[in-house]
Coordinates of C-alpha atoms and ligand atoms in Angstrom, one line a residue:
M1 CA -52.5 -137.8 56.0
T2 CA -50.6 -137.0 53.1
S3 CA -50.7 -140.1 49.9
A4 CA -47.5 -142.5 49.2
R5 CA -48.1 -140.3 46.1
T6 CA -48.1 -136.6 47.4
A7 CA -45.1 -137.6 49.3
R8 CA -43.3 -138.7 46.6
A9 CA -44.4 -135.4 44.4
L10 CA -42.9 -133.6 47.3
A11 CA -39.3 -136.0 47.5
A12 CA -38.8 -135.4 44.4
L13 CA -39.5 -131.5 44.1
E14 CA -37.1 -131.4 47.4
A15 CA -34.2 -133.1 45.4
H16 CA -35.4 -131.0 42.3
R17 CA -34.3 -127.8 44.5
I18 CA -31.0 -128.8 45.7
A19 CA -29.8 -129.2 41.7
L20 CA -31.7 -126.1 40.5
E21 CA -29.9 -124.4 43.4
Q22 CA -26.9 -124.8 41.8
Q23 CA -28.0 -122.3 38.9
S24 CA -29.7 -118.6 39.5
I25 CA -32.9 -117.7 37.5
A26 CA -30.8 -114.9 36.1
S27 CA -29.0 -118.0 34.7
L28 CA -31.9 -119.8 33.4
F29 CA -32.7 -116.7 31.3
D30 CA -29.1 -116.9 30.1
E31 CA -29.8 -120.3 29.1
D32 CA -32.8 -119.7 27.7
P33 CA -33.3 -116.8 25.5
R34 CA -36.8 -117.6 25.1
R35 CA -37.5 -118.1 28.8
F36 CA -40.3 -115.4 29.4
Q37 CA -42.4 -116.8 26.2
R38 CA -42.7 -120.2 27.5
Y39 CA -43.1 -119.0 31.2
H40 CA -46.1 -116.5 30.9
V41 CA -49.4 -116.9 30.2
Q42 CA -51.6 -114.7 28.9
L43 CA -55.4 -113.8 29.4
D44 CA -56.8 -111.1 27.5
D45 CA -55.5 -108.1 28.8
L46 CA -54.1 -109.7 31.9
L47 CA -50.3 -111.3 31.9
F48 CA -49.0 -113.5 34.4
D49 CA -45.1 -113.4 33.7
Y50 CA -44.0 -116.2 36.0
S51 CA -40.1 -116.5 34.4
K52 CA -38.5 -114.8 37.4
H53 CA -38.9 -117.9 39.2
R54 CA -36.4 -120.2 40.4
I55 CA -38.5 -122.8 38.8
D56 CA -37.7 -124.9 35.8
D57 CA -40.0 -127.4 33.3
I58 CA -38.9 -130.1 36.0
A59 CA -40.3 -128.5 39.1
L60 CA -43.4 -127.4 37.2
A61 CA -43.6 -131.0 36.4
H62 CA -43.3 -132.4 40.0
L63 CA -45.5 -129.6 40.7
I64 CA -48.3 -130.2 38.6
E65 CA -47.7 -134.0 39.5
L66 CA -48.5 -132.8 43.4
A67 CA -52.0 -131.1 42.1
R68 CA -52.8 -134.2 40.2
S69 CA -51.3 -136.2 43.5
C70 CA -54.5 -133.9 46.0
D71 CA -57.0 -133.9 43.2
L72 CA -57.1 -130.5 42.0
E73 CA -58.9 -131.0 39.3
G74 CA -61.9 -133.1 41.1
K75 CA -61.2 -130.8 43.7
R76 CA -62.2 -128.1 41.8
K77 CA -65.2 -129.6 39.9
A78 CA -66.7 -130.3 43.3
L79 CA -65.6 -126.9 44.2
F80 CA -67.9 -126.1 41.5
L81 CA -70.3 -128.4 41.3
G82 CA -71.8 -126.9 45.6
E83 CA -70.7 -129.7 47.3
K84 CA -70.3 -129.2 50.6
I85 CA -66.8 -129.0 51.1
N86 CA -67.0 -125.9 54.1
S87 CA -67.3 -129.2 56.1
T88 CA -67.0 -128.1 59.3
E89 CA -69.8 -125.2 58.7
G90 CA -71.9 -127.9 56.8
R91 CA -71.9 -125.4 53.5
A92 CA -71.6 -125.3 50.2
V93 CA -69.0 -122.2 48.8
Q94 CA -70.1 -121.1 45.9
H95 CA -69.2 -117.4 45.5
M96 CA -68.4 -117.9 41.9
A97 CA -72.2 -118.1 41.5
L98 CA -72.7 -114.0 42.7
R99 CA -70.5 -113.7 39.2
N100 CA -71.6 -116.6 37.1
L101 CA -72.9 -114.7 33.9
S102 CA -73.2 -117.5 32.0
G103 CA -76.8 -118.6 32.0
R104 CA -76.0 -121.7 33.5
P105 CA -77.8 -123.0 37.0
V106 CA -75.8 -122.9 39.4
P107 CA -77.4 -126.2 42.2
I108 CA -77.1 -125.3 45.4
D109 CA -78.0 -128.3 48.0
G110 CA -80.4 -129.8 45.2
R111 CA -82.1 -126.4 44.2
D112 CA -80.9 -123.6 41.3
A113 CA -79.5 -120.7 43.4
M114 CA -79.2 -118.0 40.4
P115 CA -82.9 -116.8 40.3
D116 CA -82.0 -115.5 43.7
V117 CA -78.7 -114.3 42.8
L118 CA -80.5 -112.4 39.5
A119 CA -83.5 -111.0 41.9
T120 CA -81.1 -109.9 45.2
R121 CA -78.5 -108.7 42.4
A122 CA -81.5 -106.4 40.4
R123 CA -82.7 -104.7 43.5
V124 CA -79.0 -104.2 44.6
M125 CA -78.9 -102.5 41.5
T126 CA -82.2 -100.5 41.6
F127 CA -81.1 -99.3 45.0
A128 CA -78.2 -98.2 43.8
E129 CA -78.9 -96.3 41.2
N130 CA -81.9 -94.7 42.7
V131 CA -79.9 -93.3 45.5
R132 CA -76.7 -92.4 42.8
S133 CA -80.2 -90.5 40.9
G134 CA -80.8 -88.4 43.7
A135 CA -84.7 -90.7 43.4
L136 CA -83.9 -91.8 47.1
K137 CA -83.4 -89.2 49.6
G138 CA -82.5 -88.2 53.0
A139 CA -85.2 -87.0 55.8
T140 CA -85.1 -83.6 55.0
G141 CA -84.9 -84.1 50.9
K142 CA -81.4 -83.7 50.1
P143 CA -79.8 -86.2 47.9
F144 CA -77.3 -88.7 49.5
T145 CA -73.7 -87.4 48.4
D146 CA -72.0 -89.6 51.6
I147 CA -71.8 -93.4 51.8
V148 CA -70.7 -94.9 54.7
N149 CA -70.8 -98.6 54.5
I150 CA -70.4 -99.8 58.5
G151 CA -68.3 -103.6 58.5
I152 CA -65.7 -105.7 59.6
G153 CA -63.2 -108.3 57.5
G154 CA -65.2 -109.0 54.4
S155 CA -68.4 -107.6 55.0
D156 CA -65.2 -103.8 54.8
L157 CA -62.5 -105.4 53.3
G158 CA -63.1 -106.0 49.7
P159 CA -66.0 -102.7 49.0
A160 CA -63.3 -100.4 50.7
M161 CA -60.7 -102.0 48.6
A162 CA -62.1 -101.6 45.1
A163 CA -64.1 -98.4 45.8
R164 CA -60.6 -97.1 46.4
A165 CA -59.2 -99.5 43.6
L166 CA -62.1 -97.7 41.0
S167 CA -62.2 -94.0 42.4
P168 CA -61.9 -92.9 38.8
F169 CA -65.4 -94.8 38.6
I170 CA -66.4 -93.3 41.3
Q171 CA -69.7 -90.5 40.0
P172 CA -68.5 -86.7 40.6
G173 CA -69.9 -85.2 44.2
L174 CA -70.4 -89.4 45.5
R175 CA -68.1 -90.4 48.4
A176 CA -67.9 -93.8 50.2
H177 CA -66.5 -94.4 53.9
F178 CA -65.9 -97.3 55.2
V179 CA -65.9 -97.3 58.8
S180 CA -64.7 -100.6 60.9
N181 CA -62.7 -100.2 64.0
V182 CA -65.1 -100.0 67.4
D183 CA -62.4 -97.9 68.7
G184 CA -64.4 -94.9 68.6
A185 CA -62.0 -93.1 66.5
D186 CA -62.8 -94.1 63.3
I187 CA -66.6 -93.4 63.2
A188 CA -65.5 -90.4 64.7
D189 CA -63.5 -88.8 61.9
T190 CA -65.1 -90.1 59.2
L191 CA -68.2 -88.1 60.4
A192 CA -66.7 -85.1 61.6
D193 CA -66.6 -83.8 58.0
L194 CA -69.8 -85.3 56.2
D195 CA -73.4 -83.2 56.8
L196 CA -75.5 -86.2 58.4
E197 CA -78.8 -84.6 55.8
S198 CA -77.0 -86.4 52.9
T199 CA -75.4 -89.7 54.5
L200 CA -76.5 -92.4 54.0
F201 CA -75.6 -95.9 55.9
I202 CA -75.2 -99.2 55.2
I203 CA -74.3 -101.5 57.8
S204 CA -72.8 -104.7 56.3
S205 CA -72.5 -108.0 58.4
K206 CA -73.3 -111.2 57.6
T207 CA -74.2 -112.4 60.8
F208 CA -75.1 -109.1 62.1
T209 CA -74.4 -109.8 65.6
T210 CA -70.2 -108.8 65.1
Q211 CA -69.6 -106.6 67.9
E212 CA -67.6 -103.9 66.2
T213 CA -69.6 -103.5 63.7
M214 CA -72.8 -103.5 65.6
T215 CA -71.1 -101.0 68.3
N216 CA -70.8 -98.4 65.3
A217 CA -74.1 -99.4 64.0
A218 CA -76.2 -98.5 67.3
S219 CA -73.5 -94.7 67.6
A220 CA -74.7 -94.1 63.9
R221 CA -78.4 -94.5 64.6
I222 CA -78.0 -92.8 67.3
L223 CA -76.8 -89.7 66.0
V224 CA -79.1 -89.4 63.5
S225 CA -81.9 -89.9 65.8
Q226 CA -80.5 -86.7 67.7
L227 CA -79.8 -84.7 64.7
L228 CA -82.4 -86.0 62.3
G229 CA -84.9 -87.6 64.8
E230 CA -86.3 -90.8 65.2
A231 CA -88.1 -90.6 62.5
A232 CA -85.5 -90.2 60.0
V233 CA -83.7 -93.2 61.2
G234 CA -85.7 -95.2 58.6
D235 CA -84.6 -92.6 55.4
H236 CA -80.7 -92.8 56.0
F237 CA -80.0 -96.7 56.7
A238 CA -80.0 -99.7 54.7
A239 CA -78.6 -103.0 55.8
V240 CA -76.7 -106.0 54.2
S241 CA -76.8 -109.2 56.2
T242 CA -77.8 -113.1 55.9
K243 CA -79.6 -112.8 59.0
L244 CA -83.0 -111.1 58.1
D245 CA -84.7 -111.1 61.6
L246 CA -82.0 -109.3 63.4
V247 CA -81.7 -106.3 60.8
A248 CA -85.3 -106.2 61.4
K249 CA -85.3 -105.9 65.1
F250 CA -82.4 -102.9 64.5
G251 CA -85.5 -101.0 62.8
I252 CA -84.0 -100.9 58.9
R253 CA -87.4 -100.8 56.4
E254 CA -88.0 -103.9 54.7
D255 CA -86.8 -102.4 50.7
R256 CA -83.4 -101.2 52.3
V257 CA -82.6 -104.7 53.3
F258 CA -80.4 -106.6 51.1
G259 CA -79.7 -110.4 51.5
F260 CA -77.1 -113.5 50.7
W261 CA -76.4 -116.6 51.6
D262 CA -74.5 -118.8 53.7
W263 CA -72.8 -120.5 50.7
V264 CA -71.0 -117.3 50.2
G265 CA -67.6 -116.8 52.7
G266 CA -67.1 -113.3 54.0
R267 CA -63.9 -112.9 52.6
Y268 CA -65.2 -113.7 49.2
S269 CA -68.7 -111.9 49.7
I270 CA -67.6 -108.7 47.5
W271 CA -69.5 -110.1 45.1
S272 CA -72.8 -109.9 46.8
S273 CA -74.8 -107.2 48.4
I274 CA -71.9 -106.8 50.8
G275 CA -70.4 -105.0 47.5
L276 CA -73.8 -102.6 48.1
A277 CA -71.6 -99.2 48.9
L278 CA -69.5 -100.2 45.7
A279 CA -72.3 -100.4 43.6
I280 CA -73.2 -97.0 44.4
A281 CA -70.0 -95.5 43.9
I282 CA -69.3 -97.0 40.8
G283 CA -72.7 -97.2 39.5
P284 CA -74.5 -101.0 38.5
E285 CA -72.9 -100.7 34.9
H286 CA -69.5 -100.6 36.6
F287 CA -70.3 -103.6 39.2
E288 CA -71.4 -105.7 36.9
A289 CA -67.6 -105.1 35.0
F290 CA -66.3 -106.1 37.9
L291 CA -68.4 -109.8 38.3
L292 CA -67.6 -110.3 34.3
G293 CA -64.0 -110.4 35.8
G294 CA -64.6 -112.7 38.6
F295 CA -66.1 -114.7 36.3
D296 CA -63.7 -114.6 33.3
I297 CA -61.5 -116.0 36.1
D298 CA -63.7 -118.2 37.2
E299 CA -63.8 -119.7 33.7
H300 CA -60.3 -119.8 33.0
F301 CA -59.9 -121.8 36.4
Q302 CA -62.1 -124.6 35.4
Q303 CA -61.2 -124.8 31.2
A304 CA -57.3 -124.0 31.5
P305 CA -55.1 -127.1 31.9
I306 CA -53.0 -126.7 35.2
E307 CA -50.0 -126.2 33.1
S308 CA -51.5 -123.0 31.4
N309 CA -53.8 -122.5 34.9
I310 CA -53.1 -118.9 36.4
P311 CA -54.0 -119.3 40.0
A312 CA -53.3 -122.9 39.6
L313 CA -50.1 -121.5 38.2
M314 CA -49.9 -119.0 41.5
G315 CA -50.6 -121.6 44.3
L316 CA -48.0 -124.2 43.1
I317 CA -45.4 -121.8 42.8
G318 CA -46.2 -120.1 46.8
V319 CA -46.3 -123.6 47.6
Y320 CA -42.9 -124.6 46.7
Y321 CA -41.4 -122.1 48.1
R322 CA -43.9 -122.5 51.3
N323 CA -42.9 -126.1 51.7
V324 CA -40.1 -126.8 49.7
C325 CA -38.2 -124.4 50.4
G326 CA -39.7 -122.7 54.1
H327 CA -40.5 -118.7 53.2
G328 CA -42.8 -118.3 55.1
A329 CA -43.5 -114.9 54.0
H330 CA -44.8 -113.2 50.6
A331 CA -45.0 -109.9 49.8
V332 CA -47.8 -108.6 47.3
I333 CA -46.4 -105.0 46.0
P334 CA -48.7 -103.2 43.9
Y335 CA -47.2 -100.4 41.3
D336 CA -50.0 -98.9 41.4
Q337 CA -51.6 -96.5 44.6
R338 CA -55.4 -97.2 44.3
L339 CA -54.9 -100.8 45.2
A340 CA -53.4 -99.5 48.7
R341 CA -55.5 -101.8 50.7
F342 CA -55.2 -104.6 47.4
P343 CA -53.0 -106.5 50.0
A344 CA -54.4 -106.0 53.5
Y345 CA -58.0 -107.5 51.3
L346 CA -55.7 -110.2 50.9
Q347 CA -54.5 -110.6 54.0
Q348 CA -57.6 -111.6 54.8
L349 CA -58.2 -113.5 52.1
E350 CA -55.1 -116.2 52.2
M351 CA -54.8 -115.7 56.1
E352 CA -58.3 -116.5 57.6
S353 CA -58.8 -118.5 54.9
N354 CA -55.6 -121.1 55.1
G355 CA -54.6 -120.0 58.3
K356 CA -55.0 -123.3 59.6
S357 CA -52.9 -126.8 61.5
V358 CA -55.2 -129.2 61.3
T359 CA -56.6 -130.9 57.8
R360 CA -60.1 -131.4 56.5
D361 CA -60.7 -134.5 58.3
G362 CA -58.9 -132.9 61.4
A363 CA -55.5 -134.6 62.5
P364 CA -52.2 -131.9 62.0
V365 CA -51.3 -130.7 59.2
T366 CA -48.0 -132.5 57.7
L367 CA -46.9 -129.6 55.8
A368 CA -46.9 -125.6 56.5
T369 CA -49.7 -123.5 55.9
A370 CA -50.1 -120.4 54.8
S371 CA -47.6 -117.1 54.7
V372 CA -47.4 -114.3 56.2
I373 CA -49.3 -111.8 53.4
W374 CA -48.1 -108.2 53.8
G375 CA -47.4 -105.7 51.7
E376 CA -47.6 -102.1 50.5
P377 CA -47.4 -99.8 47.1
G378 CA -44.3 -99.5 45.4
T379 CA -42.2 -97.3 45.0
N380 CA -43.0 -95.8 48.3
G381 CA -42.1 -99.8 49.3
Q382 CA -38.9 -99.2 48.1
H383 CA -37.9 -96.4 50.3
A384 CA -39.1 -98.8 53.7
F385 CA -38.7 -102.4 53.8
F386 CA -37.2 -103.0 50.1
Q387 CA -33.7 -102.8 52.1
L388 CA -34.8 -106.6 53.9
L389 CA -36.0 -107.9 50.5
H390 CA -32.7 -107.0 48.8
Q391 CA -30.2 -107.8 51.5
G392 CA -32.5 -109.0 54.6
V393 CA -31.6 -113.0 55.4
D394 CA -34.5 -114.4 54.6
I395 CA -36.4 -114.3 51.0
I396 CA -39.8 -113.2 50.5
P397 CA -41.2 -114.2 47.1
V398 CA -42.8 -110.8 45.9
D399 CA -46.4 -110.2 43.8
F400 CA -45.6 -107.3 41.7
L401 CA -49.0 -105.8 40.3
V402 CA -49.0 -103.3 37.8
A403 CA -51.1 -101.7 35.2
A404 CA -49.5 -101.2 31.2
E405 CA -51.3 -97.6 30.7
P406 CA -51.4 -94.8 32.9
T407 CA -55.1 -94.5 34.7
A408 CA -54.3 -90.7 36.1
A409 CA -53.4 -89.1 32.4
D410 CA -49.7 -88.8 33.7
A411 CA -47.5 -90.8 31.1
H412 CA -44.4 -89.4 32.7
H413 CA -45.4 -90.4 36.0
H414 CA -46.9 -93.9 35.1
G415 CA -43.3 -94.7 33.1
L416 CA -41.3 -93.8 36.1
L417 CA -43.8 -96.3 38.3
F418 CA -43.8 -98.8 35.7
A419 CA -40.2 -98.3 35.1
N420 CA -39.5 -98.8 39.2
C421 CA -41.7 -101.7 39.0
L422 CA -39.2 -103.7 36.7
A423 CA -35.7 -102.2 38.2
Q424 CA -36.8 -103.7 41.6
S425 CA -37.8 -107.1 40.7
E426 CA -34.8 -106.9 38.3
A427 CA -32.8 -106.2 41.1
L428 CA -34.3 -108.6 43.1
M429 CA -33.1 -111.3 40.6
R430 CA -30.0 -109.9 39.6
G431 CA -28.6 -109.0 42.9
R432 CA -24.8 -108.1 42.5
S433 CA -21.6 -110.1 43.0
Q434 CA -19.5 -108.8 45.1
A435 CA -16.9 -108.7 42.4
E436 CA -19.1 -106.2 40.5
V437 CA -19.2 -104.6 43.7
E438 CA -15.3 -104.2 43.7
S439 CA -15.0 -103.6 39.9
I440 CA -17.5 -100.2 41.1
L441 CA -15.7 -99.2 43.7
N442 CA -12.8 -99.9 42.0
L443 CA -13.8 -97.5 39.3
Q444 CA -14.3 -94.8 41.8
G445 CA -11.0 -95.3 42.4
L446 CA -11.8 -96.4 46.8
S447 CA -8.4 -97.5 47.7
A448 CA -7.9 -101.9 48.4
R449 CA -8.5 -101.2 51.8
D450 CA -12.0 -98.6 51.4
I451 CA -13.1 -101.6 48.5
A452 CA -12.2 -104.7 51.4
A453 CA -14.2 -102.9 53.8
L454 CA -17.4 -101.7 52.1
A455 CA -18.0 -104.4 49.2
P456 CA -19.8 -107.1 51.7
H457 CA -22.3 -103.9 52.5
K458 CA -22.8 -103.6 49.0
V459 CA -23.3 -107.1 47.6
F460 CA -26.6 -108.2 46.9
P461 CA -27.7 -111.7 46.8
G462 CA -30.1 -111.4 44.5
N463 CA -31.7 -115.1 43.1
R464 CA -34.6 -113.7 45.0
P465 CA -37.9 -114.4 43.0
S466 CA -40.9 -112.7 42.1
T467 CA -44.2 -113.1 40.0
T468 CA -45.4 -110.0 37.9
L469 CA -49.2 -109.1 37.2
M470 CA -49.6 -107.1 35.0
Y471 CA -53.0 -105.6 33.5
R472 CA -53.7 -102.9 30.9
A473 CA -55.5 -100.7 33.1
L474 CA -56.7 -101.2 36.8
T475 CA -60.5 -101.0 35.0
P476 CA -63.5 -102.6 36.9
R477 CA -63.3 -105.4 34.9
N478 CA -59.8 -106.6 35.9
L479 CA -59.9 -105.7 39.2
G480 CA -62.7 -108.8 39.4
R481 CA -59.9 -110.6 38.0
L482 CA -57.4 -109.9 40.0
V483 CA -59.5 -110.4 43.4
A484 CA -60.9 -113.4 41.5
L485 CA -57.3 -115.5 40.6
Y486 CA -56.1 -114.3 44.6
E487 CA -59.8 -116.2 45.3
H488 CA -58.9 -119.4 43.0
K489 CA -54.8 -119.6 44.6
V490 CA -56.1 -119.7 48.0
F491 CA -58.5 -122.5 47.0
V492 CA -55.9 -124.6 45.5
Q493 CA -53.2 -124.1 47.6
S494 CA -55.8 -125.3 49.9
V495 CA -56.2 -128.6 48.5
I496 CA -52.3 -129.1 48.4
W497 CA -52.4 -129.2 52.3
D498 CA -56.0 -130.9 52.7
I499 CA -57.3 -127.4 55.2
N500 CA -60.4 -126.3 54.6
A501 CA -59.9 -122.8 53.4
F502 CA -63.5 -121.7 54.0
D503 CA -63.8 -121.9 58.1
Q504 CA -62.3 -119.3 60.6
W505 CA -62.8 -120.6 64.3
G506 CA -59.4 -119.1 64.9
V507 CA -61.1 -116.0 65.1
E508 CA -63.3 -117.4 68.3
L509 CA -61.4 -117.6 71.1
G510 CA -60.7 -113.7 71.1
K511 CA -63.8 -112.4 70.9
E512 CA -65.3 -114.8 73.6
L513 CA -62.6 -113.8 75.6
C514 CA -63.8 -110.1 75.0
S515 CA -67.3 -110.5 75.6
R516 CA -66.1 -112.3 79.3
L517 CA -63.6 -109.0 79.7
A518 CA -65.7 -106.1 78.4
P519 CA -68.1 -106.2 81.5
I520 CA -65.4 -106.7 83.7
V521 CA -63.4 -103.1 81.9
M522 CA -65.9 -101.4 81.8
S523 CA -66.6 -101.7 85.4
K524 CA -64.8 -100.1 87.9
D525 CA -64.7 -102.4 90.7
A526 CA -65.9 -105.7 89.4
P527 CA -63.3 -108.1 90.7
T528 CA -60.5 -109.3 88.6
A529 CA -59.4 -112.9 90.8
G530 CA -59.4 -115.3 88.4
L531 CA -57.8 -113.7 85.5
D532 CA -54.3 -114.3 84.9
G533 CA -51.9 -111.6 86.0
S534 CA -51.4 -109.9 83.3
T535 CA -54.8 -109.5 82.3
A536 CA -55.7 -108.2 85.6
G537 CA -52.7 -106.1 86.0
L538 CA -53.4 -104.3 82.9
I539 CA -57.3 -103.8 83.6
N540 CA -56.2 -102.2 87.0
Y541 CA -53.1 -99.8 86.1
R542 CA -56.0 -98.7 83.7
R543 CA -58.6 -98.2 86.6
V544 CA -55.9 -96.9 88.5
V545 CA -55.2 -94.0 85.3
M546 CA -59.2 -93.2 84.9
A547 CA -59.2 -92.9 88.4
N548 CA -56.3 -90.2 88.6
G549 CA -58.1 -88.1 85.1
Ligands
LIG1 O1 -64.2 -112.3 62.8 C1 -63.9 -113.2 62.0 C2 -65.0 -112.5 60.8 O2 -66.1 -113.6 60.9 C3 -64.8 -112.8 59.4 O3 -64.8 -113.7 58.6 C4 -65.9 -112.0 58.1 O4 -65.6 -111.4 57.5 C5 -65.9 -110.5 59.6 O5 -65.9 -111.1 60.7 C6 -66.8 -110.4 59.6 O6 -68.0 -110.8 60.2 P1 -69.7 -110.2 59.5 O7 -69.8 -109.8 58.4 O8 -70.3 -111.5 60.1 O9 -69.8 -109.0 60.0

C-alpha cells in the first residue's frame, strides 16, 4: 500500500506538473542559461544530460522526496548486503558480486561469495584464452574460428548485444554467433556457412531446461555427432548453467562446464559465465574492462547522493513520466550502430523485471509499472518511426545514446551521426509553432489559402522530453557502465512501485500451455476437443494444410 508520505510526494508532483505545463522545456532553457550545467552529471567519460526534461528544481525535489518516502537508500543498502529481496523465489540479488573489483567480501547466505566468483571467473578466462590461442582444438585438430552460443533471453541477449557492440575488440579470425529461437531457421541459417570442425558450441542456460535452448542444443549435438562422430561431441561443446547435474546428463565434459548461482537473475547474468562467448570473442582483458564498467556504476550508485545519482535520476524521471504524466512508452535510440541490440536487451531487462501488477506483498499495484521499451539505432529510426515521436498524439520520452568520438576512424560519418542525434533531441524539445510555419511558408511565396491548408500539417508540438547519454567511445568499460546504469534504474523504479524486479512468473503460463499443446500439434490426429475454439481451429487448419502438402 502506498504510504501517506509517498502519496503526498505524488500529489505534490501532480500539482507541480500542472504548473509546469504552463512552460515549455525550451523556455526553461531561455530562463536559465546554466540549465545544462545544472542538469547534467558527468562520471568520468560518461555524461548524463537530463536538461531536456519537463522538470525543474521543484519537480526534482518532489521526486527525491518520493524516493526517500520509499526508502530508496535503505533498499539500496539491502540489495548490496545480499538480503533476499527476491522474496517470491527466496533469493538474494547479487549480480554485482560478479563485477565486484573492490576486494571486499560479498556475504550471501552467511558466507562470502567472492572466492567462488573469482575461481569460476578464472576458469572462464583460462578457457577463453585457450580457445583464442588455438591451444584448444576441435576433434579433427582444427583451432576454433566460430563460437556458437545457444541460449535465449538472458542467456542470449546480453552476450549477443555485447559481442555486436564490441565487435572492434573481437580477435581477428574469430566469430561469435548466437542461436536463440526454437524456429529451426535460426540454427540452420547460423550454421549454413560454418565449418563444424572449427566450431565450438556453448550451451547457455541457467536452468538447462529451457525448451528452445535444449531443442537447439540437441540439434547441434546430432549434427556434430553425424559429421564428426559421437566422440567429437566432448571437443565441440561447452556449457554454462547453474544446474550442473543436468549438464552432465547432456554429456558435456566436466572441465568445459562453467557454473553460476541462483542469486544471478537470467537478465542480469551477462557478468557471469554466461559471458563466456563474449569473453572468448573479446578476450579476458576486455571482458574484465567490461566488468570494471559495471563496478564503476555500482560504486556510483551506492555512494552518490540521490540528487546526482545517475541511475536514481534515470529511474525517478521515468517514474515522473509514467505515473504523473501517464506516458506508457519509452524509446531508447542509440546513435551507435553497434548498439543495435541494446534496445532489445533493455526490453528484457526493464519489461521482464518491472512488468508486474502486484506489489511485493501480493496486493494489486496502485501505480502503473514498467513502460513499453523499444527502439532502433538512429539515424535509421528517423526514416521510420520518428514521425510518431515528433507529431504523434502520444508523448514518448527518449533516451539518446551517442559516443563523443568516432570508433570507425571516420570523423565525417561520426560528425553527421552526432549532429543528427542532437538535431532530433532539439527538434523534439523545440518543435515548430504555427506562427513559425506560417512565416516559413510565407517566405516561400505560398498563397494565404495554401498556407492555411498546409500549416497545421507542418506544426511540431515540441516539448517532448529526452535524455542524452554520451560516452567517450563504445569501449568495453563504457558498455559495462551503460548496462549497469539501466540495471540500477530498473531497481530504483521497482522500489518506487514496491514490486519484485527479480522474478518473472508471467512467462510460466505460456511455457506450461506449450508443453500441453506441443504433443497435440505434433500428432496428426490427437483430439483437440477441450481446447478453445480458436486454438483447436488453428491446429486443425494446420493439419489440413500439412495433409494437402
Ligand atoms: O522465460 C524467461 C526466462 O526464464 C528468462 O528469465 C531467462 O533469461 C530465459 O528464460 C532463459 O532461461 P535459461 O537461462 O534458464 O535457459
